[in-house]
Coordinates of C-alpha atoms in Angstrom, one line a residue:
X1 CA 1.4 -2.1 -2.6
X2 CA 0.4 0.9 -0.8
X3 CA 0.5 1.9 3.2
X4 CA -1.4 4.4 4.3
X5 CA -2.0 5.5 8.0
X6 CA -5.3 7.1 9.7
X7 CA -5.0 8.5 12.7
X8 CA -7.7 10.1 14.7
X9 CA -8.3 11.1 18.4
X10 CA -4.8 9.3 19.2
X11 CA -5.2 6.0 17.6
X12 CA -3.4 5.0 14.5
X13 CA -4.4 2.1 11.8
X14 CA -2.5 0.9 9.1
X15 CA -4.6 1.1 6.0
X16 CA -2.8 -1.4 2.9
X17 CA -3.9 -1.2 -0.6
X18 CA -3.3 -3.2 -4.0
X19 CA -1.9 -1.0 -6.4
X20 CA -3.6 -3.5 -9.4
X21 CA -5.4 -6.3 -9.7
X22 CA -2.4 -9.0 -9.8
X23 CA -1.3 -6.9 -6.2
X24 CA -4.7 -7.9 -5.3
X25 CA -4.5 -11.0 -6.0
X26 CA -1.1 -11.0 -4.1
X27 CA -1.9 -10.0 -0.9
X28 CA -5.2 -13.0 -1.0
X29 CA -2.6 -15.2 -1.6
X30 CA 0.3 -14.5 1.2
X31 CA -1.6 -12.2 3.5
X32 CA -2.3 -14.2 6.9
X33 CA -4.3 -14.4 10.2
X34 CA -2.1 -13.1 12.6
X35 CA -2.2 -9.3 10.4
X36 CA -6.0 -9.3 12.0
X37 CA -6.8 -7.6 8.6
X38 CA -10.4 -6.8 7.3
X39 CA -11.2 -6.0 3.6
X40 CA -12.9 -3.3 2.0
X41 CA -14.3 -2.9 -1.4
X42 CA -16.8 -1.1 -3.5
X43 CA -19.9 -3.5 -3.7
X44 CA -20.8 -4.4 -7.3
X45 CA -18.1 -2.0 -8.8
X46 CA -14.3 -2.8 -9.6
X47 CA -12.2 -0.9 -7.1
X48 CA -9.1 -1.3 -5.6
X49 CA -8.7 -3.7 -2.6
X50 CA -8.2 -1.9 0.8
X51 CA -7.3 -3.7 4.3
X52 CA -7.5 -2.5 7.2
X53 CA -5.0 -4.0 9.9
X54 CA -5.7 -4.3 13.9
X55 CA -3.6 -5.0 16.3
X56 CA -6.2 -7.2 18.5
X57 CA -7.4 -10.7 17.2
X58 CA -10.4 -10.6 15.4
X59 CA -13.2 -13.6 14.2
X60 CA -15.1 -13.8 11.1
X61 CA -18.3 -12.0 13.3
X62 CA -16.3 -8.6 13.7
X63 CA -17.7 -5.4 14.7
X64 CA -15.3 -2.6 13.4
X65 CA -16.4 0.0 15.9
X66 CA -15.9 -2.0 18.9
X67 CA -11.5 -1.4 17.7
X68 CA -11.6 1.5 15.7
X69 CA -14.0 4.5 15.5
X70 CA -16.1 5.3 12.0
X71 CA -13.3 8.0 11.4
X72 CA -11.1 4.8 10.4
X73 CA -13.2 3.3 8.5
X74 CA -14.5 6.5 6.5
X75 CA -10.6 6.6 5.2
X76 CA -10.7 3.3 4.5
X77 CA -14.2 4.0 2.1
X78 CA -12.6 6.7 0.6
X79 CA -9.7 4.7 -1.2
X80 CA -11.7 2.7 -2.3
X81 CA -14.6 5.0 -4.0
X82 CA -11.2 7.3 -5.4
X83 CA -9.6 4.3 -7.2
X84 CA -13.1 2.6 -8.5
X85 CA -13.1 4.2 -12.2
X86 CA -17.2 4.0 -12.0
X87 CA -17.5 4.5 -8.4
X88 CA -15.0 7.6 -8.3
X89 CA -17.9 9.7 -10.4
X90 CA -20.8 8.5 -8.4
X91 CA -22.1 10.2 -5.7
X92 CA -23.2 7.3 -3.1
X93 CA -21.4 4.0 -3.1
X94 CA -22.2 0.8 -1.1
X95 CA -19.2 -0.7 0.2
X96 CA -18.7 -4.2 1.5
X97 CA -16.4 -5.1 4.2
X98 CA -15.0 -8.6 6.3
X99 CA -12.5 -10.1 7.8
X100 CA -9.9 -11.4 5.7
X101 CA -10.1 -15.0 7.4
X102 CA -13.9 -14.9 5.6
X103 CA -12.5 -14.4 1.8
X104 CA -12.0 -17.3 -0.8
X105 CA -10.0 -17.4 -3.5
X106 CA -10.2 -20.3 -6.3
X107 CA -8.0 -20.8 -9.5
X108 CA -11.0 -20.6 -11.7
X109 CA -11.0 -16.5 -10.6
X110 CA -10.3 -13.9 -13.0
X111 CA -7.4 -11.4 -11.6
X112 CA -8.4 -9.4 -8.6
X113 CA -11.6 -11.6 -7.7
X114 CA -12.9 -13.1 -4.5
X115 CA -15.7 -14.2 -3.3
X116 CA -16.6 -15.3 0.5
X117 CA -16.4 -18.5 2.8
X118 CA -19.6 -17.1 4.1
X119 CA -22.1 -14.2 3.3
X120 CA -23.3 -13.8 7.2
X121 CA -19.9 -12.2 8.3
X122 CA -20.1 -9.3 5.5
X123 CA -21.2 -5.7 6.6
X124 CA -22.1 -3.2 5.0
X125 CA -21.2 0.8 5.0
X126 CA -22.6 3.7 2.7
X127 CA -19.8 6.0 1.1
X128 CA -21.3 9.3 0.3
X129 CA -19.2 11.8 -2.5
X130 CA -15.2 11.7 -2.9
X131 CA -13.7 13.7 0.1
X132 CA -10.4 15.7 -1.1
X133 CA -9.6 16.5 2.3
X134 CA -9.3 13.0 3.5
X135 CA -8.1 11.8 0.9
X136 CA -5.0 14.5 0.6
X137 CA -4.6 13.4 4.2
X138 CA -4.0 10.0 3.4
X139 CA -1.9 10.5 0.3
X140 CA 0.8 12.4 2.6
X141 CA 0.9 9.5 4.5
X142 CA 1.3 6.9 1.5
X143 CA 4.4 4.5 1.2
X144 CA 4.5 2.1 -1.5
X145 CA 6.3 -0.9 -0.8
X146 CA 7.9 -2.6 -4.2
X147 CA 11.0 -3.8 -5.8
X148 CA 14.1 -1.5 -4.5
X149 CA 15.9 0.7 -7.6
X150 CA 19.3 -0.1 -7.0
X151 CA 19.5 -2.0 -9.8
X152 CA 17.9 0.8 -12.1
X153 CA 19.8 1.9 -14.5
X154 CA 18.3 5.7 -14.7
X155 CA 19.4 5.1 -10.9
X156 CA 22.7 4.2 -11.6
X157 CA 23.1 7.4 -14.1
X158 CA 22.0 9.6 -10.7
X159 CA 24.8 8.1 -8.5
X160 CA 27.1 8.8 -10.8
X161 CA 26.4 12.4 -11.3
X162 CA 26.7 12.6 -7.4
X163 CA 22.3 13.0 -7.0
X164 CA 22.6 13.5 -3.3
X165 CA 19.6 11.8 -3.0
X166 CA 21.1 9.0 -4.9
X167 CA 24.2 8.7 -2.8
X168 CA 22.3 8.7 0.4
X169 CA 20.1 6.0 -0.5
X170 CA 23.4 3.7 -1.6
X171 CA 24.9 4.2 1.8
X172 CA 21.3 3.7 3.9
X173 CA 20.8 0.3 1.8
X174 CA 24.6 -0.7 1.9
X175 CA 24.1 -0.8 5.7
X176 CA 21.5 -2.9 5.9
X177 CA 20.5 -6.3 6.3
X178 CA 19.2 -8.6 3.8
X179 CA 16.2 -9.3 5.1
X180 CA 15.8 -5.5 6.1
X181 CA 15.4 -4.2 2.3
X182 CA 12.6 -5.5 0.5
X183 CA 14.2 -7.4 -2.4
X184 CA 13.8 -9.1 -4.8
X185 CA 10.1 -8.6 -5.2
X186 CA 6.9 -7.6 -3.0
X187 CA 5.9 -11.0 -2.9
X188 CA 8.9 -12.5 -1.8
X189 CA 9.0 -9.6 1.1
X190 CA 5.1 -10.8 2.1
X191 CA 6.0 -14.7 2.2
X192 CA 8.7 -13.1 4.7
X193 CA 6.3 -11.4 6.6
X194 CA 3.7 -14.6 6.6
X195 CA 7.3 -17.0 7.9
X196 CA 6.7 -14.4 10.6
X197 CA 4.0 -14.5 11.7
X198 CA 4.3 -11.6 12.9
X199 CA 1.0 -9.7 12.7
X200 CA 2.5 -6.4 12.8
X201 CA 5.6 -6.9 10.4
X202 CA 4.2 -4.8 7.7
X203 CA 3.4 -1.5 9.9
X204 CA 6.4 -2.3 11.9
X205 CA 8.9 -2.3 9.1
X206 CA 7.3 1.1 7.3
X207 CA 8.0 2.8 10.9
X208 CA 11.2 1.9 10.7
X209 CA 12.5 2.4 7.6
X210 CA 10.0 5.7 7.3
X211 CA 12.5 8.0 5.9
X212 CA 14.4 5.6 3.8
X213 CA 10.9 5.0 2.2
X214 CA 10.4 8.4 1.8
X215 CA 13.7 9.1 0.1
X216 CA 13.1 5.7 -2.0
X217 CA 9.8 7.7 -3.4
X218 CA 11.6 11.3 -4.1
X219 CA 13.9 8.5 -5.8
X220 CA 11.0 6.6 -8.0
X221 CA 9.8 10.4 -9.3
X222 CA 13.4 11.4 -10.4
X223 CA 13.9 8.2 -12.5
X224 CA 10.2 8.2 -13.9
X225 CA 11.5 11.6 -15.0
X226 CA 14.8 11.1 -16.0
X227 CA 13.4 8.2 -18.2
X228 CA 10.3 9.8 -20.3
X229 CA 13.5 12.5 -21.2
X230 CA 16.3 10.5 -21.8
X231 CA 18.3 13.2 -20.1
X232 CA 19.2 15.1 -16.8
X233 CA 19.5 19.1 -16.9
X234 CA 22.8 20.7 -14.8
X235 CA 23.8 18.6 -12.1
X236 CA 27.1 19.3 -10.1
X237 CA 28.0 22.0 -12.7
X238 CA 27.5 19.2 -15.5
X239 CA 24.8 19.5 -18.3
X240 CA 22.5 16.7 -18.5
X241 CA 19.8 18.0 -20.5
X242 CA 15.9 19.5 -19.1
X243 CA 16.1 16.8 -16.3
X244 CA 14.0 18.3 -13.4
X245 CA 13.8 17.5 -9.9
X246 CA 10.3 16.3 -8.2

């Protein structure tokens, strides 16, 4: 699952997006009405699912600018046109938008699917061509929460070659709290969030953990690497092969 903020003129909005369609799926299931989210998508295309999360209670009859300004929700339009395989190479998309409260999800639904409690609380928003700028914007921005990598074993290889990186993530996690370090899974981290109640816990815990996160992604690109080669280039003075760092 990914977490992007937008910020303009001062006011920041949390931005969360599936990374598949089973993540999709995922967030239906165990996102809740306190987050105050409202769901984007591209409007008779596959796309990727994209909520945007207030921080004021919202009904079914929402009107997005009256909390955030069209800034907001041009970022959110963006992800979802850039990771729609047929709407990425179009140069107009409709998207379709509502509050999370107004989607239904039934067991008879393919992967990814939805449809809607009610048609008369959907709005609708024209996407014009991909924007790079925006959407570099966002990417520097981007957490992905998942699975932690202590239990790699690509990981393990780095800590023992004394990966600073490595070794600083081992003594961050070792001082946390259980319920701080989002393990075992995603999902069981959301069903935490949804005990909550808590409609910030999501944004909350990303700006609090913001630099582990960070570290945890320089992390993810060194084992992604250090597994397609099988084997790590000098490291400490020790030759482990054409390993390279991200």
């Amino acid at each position: 699952m990914y977490v992007y903020n937008s910020t303009h003129d001062g006011q920041s909005v949390c931005l969360v997006m599936g990374k598949d369609k089973y993540e999709n799926d995922l967030m239906v299931k165990l996102f809740y009405k306190e987050m105050n989210a409202v769901w984007f998508h591209v409007n008779n295309y596959s796309s990727s699912h994209v909520y945007m999360l207030l921080k004021s209670p919202i009904k079914s009859d929402v009107k997005l600018l009256d909390f955030v300004s069209q800034h907001h929700i041009n970022d959110a339009m963006q992800l979802c046109k850039s990771n729609s395989v047929a709407g990425n190479k179009l140069q107009m998309v409709e998207i379709v938008s509502t509050p999370f409260i107004n989607l239904r999800k039934s067991g008879d639904m393919d992967p990814g699917q939805v449809s809607f409690k009610s048609t008369r609380f959907l709005s609708y928003f024209t996407c014009y061509a991909r924007d790079n700028t925006v959407l570099s914007r966002l990417e520097k921005t981007k957490i992905i929460l998942e699975k932690d990598i202590v239990d790699s074993e690509d990981f393990k290889r780095l800590v023992e070659v004394e990966d600073m990186e490595a070794l600083e993530y081992m003594n961050i996690i070792t001082s946390m709290k259980t319920d701080d370090v989002i393990a075992p899974s995603l999902e069981e981290f959301l069903r935490r969030c949804k005990k909550s109640k808590d409609g910030q816990r999501i944004e909350t815990y990303v700006n609090i953990y913001l630099e582990r996160l960070k570290l945890v992604e320089k992390l993810r690109k060194k084992i992604k690497k250090l597994g397609k080669s099988g084997k790590a280039k000098v490291i400490g003075g020790i030759d482990y092969g054409d390993f390279e760092y991200a």
